[in-house]
Amino acid sequence: MSFYITTPIYYVNAQPHLGHAYTTIVADVLARHMRQRGEDVFFLTGTDEHGEPVADAARDQGVSPQELADRNAERFKALAPRLDASNDFFIRTTDEEHERRVQDVLQAVHDNGYTYKGMYEGWYCPRCADFKVENEILEGNRCPIHEIELELHQEENWFFRLSSFQDQLEQLYADQQDFVMPPARYNEALAFIKSGLQDVSLSRQRLQWGVTVPWDTEHVFYVWFDALLNYYTALGYARPGEDLTDRFWPATYHLIGKDILKFHTVFWPAMLMAARLPIPEHVFVHGFLLGADGRKMSKSLGNVLDPFEVIDQFGVDALRFYLMRDVAFGADGSVSMDAVTARYESELANDYGNLASRTLAMIRRYRDGVVPDVATDPELAGEFDGLSERVSALLGRLEVTTALEEIWQRVRRCNRYVEKRAPWQLAKDPSSAQALDQTLASLAEAVRVISVLLHAYMPASTATLLEALGAPDVSVGGAAFAATGGGRTVAALEPLFPKRAPEPA
Ligand code: MSP
């Protein structure tokens, strides 16, 4: 089965921040998990480079939009590997191939009769030479940059007949109740549609930084339509000489933040209908990461969690783990360095890291490093019954936080098992040799299964651990308890999540 997952493409007028890292990490967890299941996966991320905000930022910095885009796209491109993201392609909307395909698709929309020329009326700032959208306008109709009064201007635009998709969109929502997830977001999108759709502007006349409208070259496409199409165009040229469109379109999941819901759940399916292209299976809308004070993160409030600082201090797996664990995926959640530290110490270093080190150390100390080749303990095995199926089912519905909790319950269960069986006691008494064999074999197997299931969340540390366990296979199919017998030799393992030196006072 094919599995195609996307992140929003990020505006290049800003620096990469935690909000961007968040979506990329979630998408990566899902892409990796699906690969572990043997699915045919394509994972796309990239940058959104046209439009007013980029043109404005470039002007402010005294460079051309292309220069600004080139410079900042590199920063976003570099973010993906730092997050250990395994994206299959990185699209830039200034790619020539993208631009050409945008023109092809929107030409089809035009040819199919879904466009017309009309008057666009909006609030215009003469200093910016730009129309301001509603949420940019300061009180008293003032420009957010120059704080001068905006002028009501009109210009001729091409419009998209969004209103003619009222019934088809309502039908789509009736037929595909999981088109938008979670359900609260489905209701929000449907309510927007039911309130009555109005046509939307498809082109801009004054602004030159965009993809040229092929049937009227005085215009460029409104940036959102150019941007949304990235999900479709990328498949046409991501692999030189190969067209992946039939293999991966329609997309399985578009991941987005709640602020861009309308574009993805209303404009986008209507645009695809107008071009007579298949509609994506799901749009999953996640919440916002907030500062520790529950307010929107902002530099001026000093409540920003910097992903790079977390990576430098704790490693990338800790960042990935923390975000998937501490913020219920789909909801808003507060994040802070204190919370990262607490999770790192109690769950990564203590719960999981300790379980791994002690299991390997005991196998080395008591059994010369060979996992005893004996039947595992039914008591512990029972705790893993159906686990990989349950985790797979949850991840299939993007319940990344719940799936992680399922796995973590087993980590805790294993630690209780170690305490209860006290292998260090068993080792003192030769008549307990069989019990010790069984305990060590069971723990080795439990740690292996847990690590295979955690691999999508924390690829680097789990790979190190599985390698040391002598069982590097990460396929989810191999995550059934006791699927691997003993007899393997384990290697020494450095602490996966070392205790950090206390911060200098
Ligand atoms: N370029 C558009 C998307 C076009 S997709 C065809 C855009 N870019 S963005 O860079 O402003 O935002 C990208 C994503 O980051 C959005 O999904 C947005 O919701 C998300 N986030 C921005 N700040 C965020 C948080 N504080 N928390 C979580 N996600 C947030 O919109």
Coordinates of C-alpha atoms and ligand atoms in Angstrom, one line a residue:
M1 CA 0.0 0.0 0.0
S2 CA 1.2 3.5 -0.7
F3 CA 1.4 6.1 2.1
Y4 CA 2.0 9.7 1.1
I5 CA 2.4 12.2 4.0
T6 CA 3.1 15.9 3.8
T7 CA 3.9 18.9 6.1
P8 CA 2.8 22.4 5.2
I9 CA 5.5 24.2 3.2
Y10 CA 7.1 26.8 5.4
Y11 CA 7.3 30.5 4.6
V12 CA 10.8 31.6 4.0
N13 CA 10.4 35.0 5.5
A14 CA 10.9 33.6 9.0
Q15 CA 13.5 31.5 10.7
P16 CA 12.8 27.8 11.4
H17 CA 11.2 27.5 14.8
L18 CA 9.7 24.9 17.0
G19 CA 6.3 25.1 15.3
H20 CA 7.9 24.0 12.0
A21 CA 10.0 21.3 13.7
Y22 CA 6.9 19.9 15.4
T23 CA 5.0 19.1 12.2
T24 CA 8.1 17.8 10.5
I25 CA 8.8 15.5 13.4
V26 CA 5.2 14.1 13.5
A27 CA 5.3 13.5 9.8
D28 CA 8.6 11.7 10.2
V29 CA 7.4 9.5 13.0
L30 CA 4.5 8.4 10.8
A31 CA 6.7 8.0 7.6
R32 CA 9.2 5.9 9.5
H33 CA 6.5 3.8 11.1
M34 CA 4.9 3.1 7.8
R35 CA 8.2 2.1 6.3
Q36 CA 8.8 -0.3 9.2
R37 CA 5.4 -1.8 8.2
G38 CA 6.7 -2.3 4.7
E39 CA 4.5 0.3 3.1
D40 CA 5.5 2.3 0.0
V41 CA 6.1 5.7 1.6
F42 CA 6.6 9.1 0.3
F43 CA 7.3 12.0 2.8
L44 CA 7.3 15.5 1.5
T45 CA 8.3 18.8 3.1
G46 CA 9.6 22.1 1.7
T47 CA 9.3 25.9 1.5
D48 CA 6.6 28.3 0.4
E49 CA 8.6 31.1 -1.4
H50 CA 6.2 33.4 -3.2
G51 CA 3.7 36.0 -2.1
E52 CA 3.5 39.3 -0.2
P53 CA 5.2 38.3 3.0
V54 CA 8.4 37.1 1.3
A55 CA 8.4 40.1 -1.1
D56 CA 7.9 42.4 1.9
A57 CA 10.7 40.8 4.0
A58 CA 13.0 41.0 1.0
R59 CA 12.3 44.7 0.5
D60 CA 12.9 45.4 4.2
Q61 CA 16.3 43.6 4.0
G62 CA 17.2 45.3 0.7
V63 CA 17.6 42.1 -1.3
S64 CA 15.6 40.5 -4.1
P65 CA 12.9 38.0 -3.2
Q66 CA 14.8 35.3 -4.9
E67 CA 17.9 36.1 -2.9
L68 CA 16.0 36.0 0.4
A69 CA 14.2 32.8 -0.7
D70 CA 17.5 31.1 -1.6
R71 CA 19.1 32.1 1.7
N72 CA 16.2 31.0 3.9
A73 CA 15.2 27.9 2.0
E74 CA 18.7 26.6 2.9
R75 CA 17.9 27.1 6.6
F76 CA 14.7 25.1 6.3
K77 CA 16.4 22.4 4.2
A78 CA 19.1 22.1 6.9
L79 CA 16.5 21.8 9.6
A80 CA 15.2 18.4 8.3
P81 CA 18.4 16.4 8.8
R82 CA 19.0 18.1 12.2
L83 CA 15.6 16.7 13.3
D84 CA 16.6 13.3 11.8
A85 CA 13.7 13.7 9.3
S86 CA 13.7 11.2 6.5
N87 CA 11.8 13.2 3.9
D88 CA 12.0 11.8 0.4
F89 CA 12.1 15.2 -1.2
F90 CA 12.3 18.9 -0.3
I91 CA 10.1 21.1 -2.6
R92 CA 10.7 24.8 -3.2
T93 CA 7.9 26.6 -4.8
T94 CA 10.4 28.5 -6.9
D95 CA 11.5 25.2 -8.5
E96 CA 10.8 25.6 -12.3
E97 CA 9.2 22.2 -12.4
H98 CA 6.7 23.2 -9.7
E99 CA 5.9 26.5 -11.4
R100 CA 5.2 24.8 -14.8
R101 CA 2.9 22.2 -13.2
V102 CA 1.1 24.9 -11.2
Q103 CA 0.4 26.6 -14.5
D104 CA -0.8 23.3 -16.1
V105 CA -3.2 22.5 -13.3
L106 CA -4.6 26.0 -13.0
Q107 CA -4.9 26.3 -16.8
A108 CA -7.1 23.2 -16.6
V109 CA -9.2 24.9 -13.8
H110 CA -9.6 27.9 -16.2
D111 CA -10.4 25.7 -19.2
N112 CA -13.0 23.9 -17.2
G113 CA -14.8 27.2 -16.7
Y114 CA -14.1 27.8 -13.0
T115 CA -12.5 31.2 -13.3
Y116 CA -13.6 34.7 -14.2
K117 CA -12.2 38.2 -14.1
G118 CA -13.6 40.5 -11.4
M119 CA -12.9 43.4 -9.2
Y120 CA -10.9 42.8 -6.0
E121 CA -11.3 45.3 -3.3
G122 CA -9.0 45.5 -0.4
W123 CA -7.0 47.6 2.0
Y124 CA -3.8 48.8 0.4
C125 CA -0.7 50.3 1.9
P126 CA 1.1 52.6 -0.6
R127 CA 4.4 52.4 1.3
C128 CA 4.4 48.6 1.1
A129 CA 2.7 48.6 -2.4
D130 CA 0.7 45.8 -1.0
F131 CA -2.8 44.7 -0.1
K132 CA -3.2 43.7 3.6
V133 CA -5.4 40.8 4.5
E134 CA -7.9 41.1 7.3
N135 CA -5.8 39.6 10.1
E136 CA -2.8 41.9 9.3
I137 CA -4.7 45.2 9.6
L138 CA -4.2 47.2 12.8
E139 CA -7.1 48.9 14.6
G140 CA -8.2 51.9 12.7
N141 CA -7.3 50.4 9.3
R142 CA -3.6 50.9 9.7
C143 CA -0.7 49.2 8.1
P144 CA 1.0 46.8 10.6
I145 CA 4.5 47.8 9.3
H146 CA 4.2 51.6 8.7
E147 CA 1.2 52.2 10.9
I148 CA -0.2 54.6 8.4
E149 CA -3.8 54.5 7.3
L150 CA -4.6 52.0 4.6
E151 CA -6.4 53.0 1.4
L152 CA -9.4 51.1 -0.1
H153 CA -8.1 50.1 -3.5
Q154 CA -9.6 48.0 -6.3
E155 CA -7.9 45.9 -8.8
E156 CA -8.9 43.5 -11.5
N157 CA -8.3 39.9 -10.4
W158 CA -9.0 36.5 -11.6
F159 CA -11.5 34.7 -9.3
F160 CA -12.0 31.1 -8.6
R161 CA -15.6 29.9 -8.5
L162 CA -15.4 28.4 -5.1
S163 CA -19.2 29.0 -4.6
S164 CA -20.0 26.5 -7.3
F165 CA -18.5 23.7 -5.2
Q166 CA -20.9 24.2 -2.3
D167 CA -22.8 21.0 -2.9
Q168 CA -19.8 18.9 -3.9
L169 CA -17.9 19.8 -0.8
E170 CA -20.9 19.1 1.4
Q171 CA -21.1 15.7 -0.3
L172 CA -17.4 15.1 0.2
Y173 CA -17.8 15.8 3.9
A174 CA -20.9 13.5 4.1
D175 CA -19.1 10.6 2.3
Q176 CA -15.8 10.9 4.0
Q177 CA -16.3 11.7 7.6
D178 CA -12.6 11.3 8.3
F179 CA -11.6 13.7 5.5
V180 CA -10.7 16.2 8.2
M181 CA -9.4 14.9 11.5
P182 CA -9.8 15.1 14.5
P183 CA -13.7 15.3 14.5
A184 CA -13.8 18.8 16.1
R185 CA -11.8 20.1 13.1
Y186 CA -14.1 18.3 10.7
N187 CA -17.0 20.1 12.3
E188 CA -15.2 23.4 12.1
A189 CA -14.5 23.0 8.4
L190 CA -18.0 21.8 7.7
A191 CA -19.5 24.7 9.5
F192 CA -17.4 27.1 7.4
I193 CA -18.7 25.4 4.2
K194 CA -22.3 25.5 5.4
S195 CA -22.1 29.1 6.2
G196 CA -22.1 29.7 2.4
L197 CA -19.0 29.8 0.2
Q198 CA -18.0 32.9 -1.7
D199 CA -15.7 33.0 -4.7
V200 CA -12.0 33.7 -3.9
S201 CA -9.3 35.7 -5.6
L202 CA -7.0 33.5 -7.7
S203 CA -4.6 36.1 -9.0
R204 CA -2.9 39.3 -8.1
Q205 CA -2.1 42.0 -10.5
R206 CA 0.4 44.3 -8.8
L207 CA 2.6 41.9 -7.1
Q208 CA 5.2 40.3 -9.4
W209 CA 6.6 37.7 -7.1
G210 CA 4.7 34.6 -8.0
V211 CA 3.8 32.1 -10.7
T212 CA 2.6 33.8 -13.9
V213 CA -1.0 33.2 -14.9
P214 CA -0.5 31.5 -18.3
W215 CA -3.7 32.9 -19.9
D216 CA -3.2 36.4 -18.6
T217 CA 0.5 37.2 -18.1
E218 CA -0.1 40.5 -16.3
H219 CA -1.1 38.4 -13.3
V220 CA 0.5 36.0 -10.9
F221 CA -1.4 33.4 -9.0
Y222 CA -2.4 34.1 -5.4
V223 CA 0.3 32.5 -3.3
W224 CA -2.0 30.0 -1.5
F225 CA -3.0 28.2 -4.7
D226 CA 0.6 28.0 -5.9
A227 CA 1.5 26.7 -2.4
L228 CA -1.2 24.1 -2.0
L229 CA -0.3 22.6 -5.4
N230 CA 3.1 21.7 -4.1
Y231 CA 1.6 18.5 -2.7
Y232 CA 0.7 17.4 -6.2
T233 CA 3.4 18.9 -8.3
A234 CA 6.3 17.4 -6.3
L235 CA 5.4 13.9 -7.3
G236 CA 6.0 14.8 -10.9
Y237 CA 9.6 15.7 -10.6
A238 CA 10.9 14.5 -7.2
R239 CA 12.7 11.6 -8.9
P240 CA 14.4 12.7 -12.1
G241 CA 13.1 10.8 -15.1
E242 CA 10.2 9.3 -13.1
D243 CA 6.7 10.4 -12.4
L244 CA 5.4 9.3 -9.0
T245 CA 2.0 10.8 -9.3
D246 CA 0.1 7.6 -10.1
R247 CA 2.0 5.8 -7.4
F248 CA 1.3 8.3 -4.5
W249 CA -1.6 10.6 -5.5
P250 CA -4.0 11.2 -3.8
A251 CA -2.1 12.0 -0.6
T252 CA -2.9 9.9 2.5
Y253 CA -2.4 12.6 5.1
H254 CA -1.8 16.3 4.9
L255 CA -0.6 17.5 8.3
I256 CA -1.4 21.1 9.1
G257 CA -1.7 23.5 12.0
K258 CA -5.1 24.9 12.9
D259 CA -4.4 28.3 11.5
I260 CA -4.4 27.1 7.9
L261 CA -7.5 24.9 8.1
K262 CA -9.7 26.8 5.7
F263 CA -7.1 26.6 2.9
H264 CA -6.6 22.9 3.2
T265 CA -10.1 21.7 4.0
V266 CA -12.1 24.0 1.7
F267 CA -10.1 25.8 -1.0
W268 CA -7.8 22.8 -1.7
P269 CA -10.4 20.1 -2.3
A270 CA -12.5 22.5 -4.4
M271 CA -9.4 23.4 -6.5
L272 CA -8.7 19.7 -7.1
M273 CA -12.4 19.1 -8.0
A274 CA -12.1 22.0 -10.5
A275 CA -9.0 20.5 -12.0
R276 CA -10.7 17.0 -12.0
L277 CA -8.0 15.5 -9.8
P278 CA -8.5 13.1 -6.9
I279 CA -9.0 14.5 -3.4
P280 CA -6.6 13.6 -0.6
E281 CA -7.7 11.0 1.9
H282 CA -7.2 13.0 5.1
V283 CA -6.2 16.4 6.4
F284 CA -5.0 16.1 10.0
V285 CA -5.1 19.4 12.0
H286 CA -2.9 19.7 15.0
G287 CA -2.8 22.2 17.7
F288 CA -0.4 24.9 18.7
L289 CA 2.7 24.6 20.9
L290 CA 2.4 27.3 23.6
G291 CA 4.9 28.8 26.0
A292 CA 5.1 27.5 29.6
D293 CA 2.7 30.3 30.5
G294 CA 0.1 28.9 28.1
R295 CA 0.5 31.9 25.9
K296 CA 1.5 31.9 22.2
M297 CA 5.3 31.5 22.1
S298 CA 6.9 34.8 21.2
K299 CA 10.4 36.2 21.6
S300 CA 9.1 39.3 23.3
L301 CA 7.4 37.2 26.0
G302 CA 10.5 35.2 26.5
N303 CA 8.6 31.9 26.5
V304 CA 10.1 30.4 23.3
L305 CA 11.5 26.8 23.4
D306 CA 14.3 26.7 20.9
P307 CA 14.5 23.3 19.1
F308 CA 18.2 23.7 18.5
E309 CA 18.9 24.3 22.1
V310 CA 17.0 21.2 23.1
I311 CA 19.0 19.2 20.5
D312 CA 22.3 20.6 21.7
Q313 CA 21.6 19.8 25.3
F314 CA 19.6 16.5 25.1
G315 CA 20.0 15.2 21.6
V316 CA 17.5 15.0 18.8
D317 CA 15.7 11.9 20.0
A318 CA 14.9 13.6 23.2
L319 CA 13.3 16.5 21.3
R320 CA 11.3 14.1 19.2
F321 CA 10.2 12.1 22.2
Y322 CA 9.3 15.1 24.3
L323 CA 7.1 16.7 21.6
M324 CA 5.2 13.5 20.9
R325 CA 4.9 12.6 24.6
D326 CA 4.1 15.9 26.4
V327 CA 1.7 17.5 23.9
A328 CA -1.4 15.4 23.1
F329 CA -1.2 15.3 19.3
G330 CA -4.2 17.3 18.0
A331 CA -4.5 19.6 21.0
D332 CA -2.7 22.7 22.1
G333 CA 0.0 22.2 24.7
S334 CA 2.6 24.1 26.7
V335 CA 6.2 23.4 26.3
S336 CA 9.3 24.4 28.2
M337 CA 12.9 23.5 28.9
D338 CA 11.9 22.5 32.4
A339 CA 9.4 20.0 31.1
V340 CA 12.0 18.7 28.6
T341 CA 14.5 18.2 31.4
A342 CA 11.9 16.4 33.6
R343 CA 10.9 14.0 30.8
Y344 CA 14.5 13.4 29.9
E345 CA 15.5 12.5 33.3
S346 CA 12.5 10.5 34.5
E347 CA 11.5 8.7 31.3
L348 CA 14.5 8.6 28.9
A349 CA 17.4 8.3 31.3
N350 CA 15.6 6.4 34.1
D351 CA 12.7 4.4 32.6
Y352 CA 14.0 3.4 29.2
G353 CA 17.7 4.1 29.3
N354 CA 18.2 2.3 32.6
L355 CA 16.1 -0.7 31.5
A356 CA 18.2 -1.0 28.4
S357 CA 21.6 -0.7 30.2
R358 CA 20.7 -3.0 33.0
T359 CA 19.3 -5.7 30.7
L360 CA 22.5 -5.7 28.6
A361 CA 24.8 -5.4 31.6
M362 CA 23.2 -8.3 33.3
I363 CA 23.3 -10.5 30.2
R364 CA 27.0 -9.7 29.9
R365 CA 27.7 -10.2 33.6
Y366 CA 25.8 -13.3 34.3
R367 CA 25.7 -15.1 30.9
D368 CA 28.9 -14.0 29.1
G369 CA 26.9 -11.7 26.9
V370 CA 24.7 -14.4 25.3
V371 CA 21.0 -14.1 25.5
P372 CA 19.8 -17.4 27.0
D373 CA 18.0 -19.6 24.4
V374 CA 15.1 -20.5 26.6
A375 CA 11.3 -19.9 26.5
T376 CA 10.3 -16.4 27.8
D377 CA 8.2 -15.8 30.8
P378 CA 4.5 -16.0 30.0
E379 CA 3.8 -13.4 32.7
L380 CA 5.8 -10.7 30.9
A381 CA 5.0 -12.0 27.4
G382 CA 1.3 -11.6 28.2
E383 CA 1.9 -7.9 28.7
F384 CA 2.9 -7.6 25.0
D385 CA 0.0 -9.6 23.5
G386 CA -1.4 -7.6 20.6
L387 CA 0.8 -4.6 21.4
S388 CA 2.4 -4.0 18.0
E389 CA -1.1 -4.4 16.4
R390 CA -2.5 -1.8 18.8
V391 CA 0.3 0.6 18.3
S392 CA 0.0 0.2 14.5
A393 CA -3.7 0.8 14.6
L394 CA -3.2 3.9 16.7
L395 CA -0.5 5.3 14.5
G396 CA -2.7 4.5 11.4
R397 CA -5.2 7.0 12.9
L398 CA -2.3 9.4 13.8
E399 CA -2.8 8.9 17.5
V400 CA 0.9 9.4 18.1
T401 CA 0.7 10.4 21.7
T402 CA -1.6 7.5 22.7
A403 CA 0.5 5.0 20.8
L404 CA 3.6 6.2 22.7
E405 CA 1.8 5.9 26.0
E406 CA 0.9 2.2 25.1
I407 CA 4.6 1.5 24.6
W408 CA 5.6 3.4 27.7
Q409 CA 3.4 1.3 29.9
R410 CA 5.4 -1.7 28.8
V411 CA 8.7 0.1 29.6
R412 CA 7.4 0.7 33.2
R413 CA 6.1 -2.9 33.4
C414 CA 9.5 -4.2 32.5
N415 CA 11.1 -2.1 35.2
R416 CA 8.7 -3.5 37.7
Y417 CA 9.5 -7.0 36.4
V418 CA 13.2 -6.5 37.0
E419 CA 12.6 -5.4 40.5
K420 CA 10.3 -8.3 41.2
R421 CA 12.6 -10.9 39.7
A422 CA 15.8 -9.3 41.1
P423 CA 18.2 -11.1 38.8
W424 CA 21.1 -10.0 41.0
Q425 CA 19.6 -12.2 43.7
L426 CA 18.9 -15.1 41.3
A427 CA 22.6 -15.0 40.2
K428 CA 23.7 -15.7 43.7
D429 CA 22.0 -19.0 43.9
P430 CA 23.0 -21.8 41.4
S431 CA 19.7 -23.5 41.8
S432 CA 18.0 -20.4 40.3
A433 CA 20.0 -20.7 37.1
Q434 CA 16.9 -21.5 35.0
A435 CA 14.9 -18.7 36.5
L436 CA 17.7 -16.3 35.7
D437 CA 17.9 -17.6 32.1
Q438 CA 14.2 -17.0 31.7
T439 CA 14.3 -13.6 33.3
L440 CA 17.1 -12.4 31.1
A441 CA 15.7 -13.9 27.9
S442 CA 12.3 -12.2 28.7
L443 CA 13.9 -8.9 29.3
A444 CA 16.0 -9.0 26.2
E445 CA 12.9 -9.8 24.2
A446 CA 10.9 -7.1 25.8
V447 CA 13.5 -4.4 25.3
R448 CA 13.8 -5.5 21.7
V449 CA 10.1 -5.3 21.0
I450 CA 9.8 -1.9 22.8
S451 CA 12.7 -0.6 20.8
V452 CA 11.3 -1.7 17.5
L453 CA 8.1 0.1 18.3
L454 CA 9.9 3.2 19.6
H455 CA 12.2 3.3 16.5
A456 CA 9.9 5.7 14.5
Y457 CA 10.0 8.1 17.5
M458 CA 13.7 7.9 18.3
P459 CA 15.5 6.4 15.4
A460 CA 19.1 6.9 16.5
S461 CA 19.0 5.7 20.1
T462 CA 16.8 2.7 19.3
A463 CA 19.0 1.7 16.4
T464 CA 22.1 1.8 18.7
L465 CA 20.3 -0.3 21.3
L466 CA 19.0 -2.9 18.8
E467 CA 22.4 -3.2 17.3
A468 CA 23.9 -3.8 20.8
L469 CA 21.2 -6.4 21.3
G470 CA 22.3 -8.2 18.2
A471 CA 18.8 -7.7 16.7
P472 CA 18.9 -4.8 14.3
D473 CA 15.7 -5.7 12.3
V474 CA 13.2 -2.9 12.8
S475 CA 10.2 -4.3 10.8
V476 CA 7.0 -4.0 12.8
G477 CA 6.1 -7.6 11.7
G478 CA 9.1 -8.7 13.8
A479 CA 7.8 -6.9 16.8
A480 CA 5.8 -9.9 18.2
F481 CA 7.1 -11.0 21.6
A482 CA 9.3 -14.0 21.4
A483 CA 9.6 -13.9 17.6
T484 CA 13.4 -13.9 18.1
G485 CA 15.0 -16.6 20.0
G486 CA 18.0 -16.4 22.2
G487 CA 21.6 -17.4 21.4
R488 CA 22.6 -13.9 20.2
T489 CA 25.5 -12.1 21.6
V490 CA 25.0 -8.7 23.0
A491 CA 27.5 -5.9 23.0
A492 CA 28.4 -3.3 25.6
L493 CA 26.2 -0.2 25.5
E494 CA 27.1 3.4 26.5
P495 CA 24.2 5.1 28.3
L496 CA 21.7 6.1 25.7
F497 CA 20.5 9.1 27.6
P498 CA 23.4 10.1 29.8
K499 CA 22.7 12.1 33.0
R500 CA 23.7 15.6 32.3
A501 CA 26.0 17.6 34.4
P502 CA 24.1 20.1 36.5
E503 CA 23.9 23.6 34.9
P504 CA 26.6 25.9 36.3
A505 CA 24.9 28.2 38.8
Ligands
MSP1 N1 3.3 28.7 4.0 C1 2.1 28.4 4.7 C2 1.6 26.9 4.5 C3 1.4 26.5 3.1 S1 1.0 24.9 2.9 C4 0.5 24.7 1.4 C5 2.4 28.6 6.2 N2 3.6 28.6 6.6 S2 4.1 28.9 8.1 O1 5.6 28.7 8.0 O2 3.6 30.1 8.6 O3 3.5 27.8 9.0 C6 3.7 26.5 8.8 C7 3.1 25.6 9.8 O4 3.7 25.8 11.1 C8 1.6 25.8 10.0 O5 1.0 24.5 10.0 C9 1.5 26.4 11.3 O6 0.3 26.0 11.9 C10 2.6 25.8 12.0 N3 3.0 26.5 13.3 C11 3.4 27.8 13.4 N4 3.6 28.1 14.7 C12 3.2 27.0 15.5 C13 3.2 26.7 16.8 N5 3.6 27.5 17.8 N6 2.8 25.4 17.2 C14 2.5 24.5 16.2 N7 2.5 24.7 14.9 C15 2.7 26.0 14.5 O7 1.4 28.7 7.0

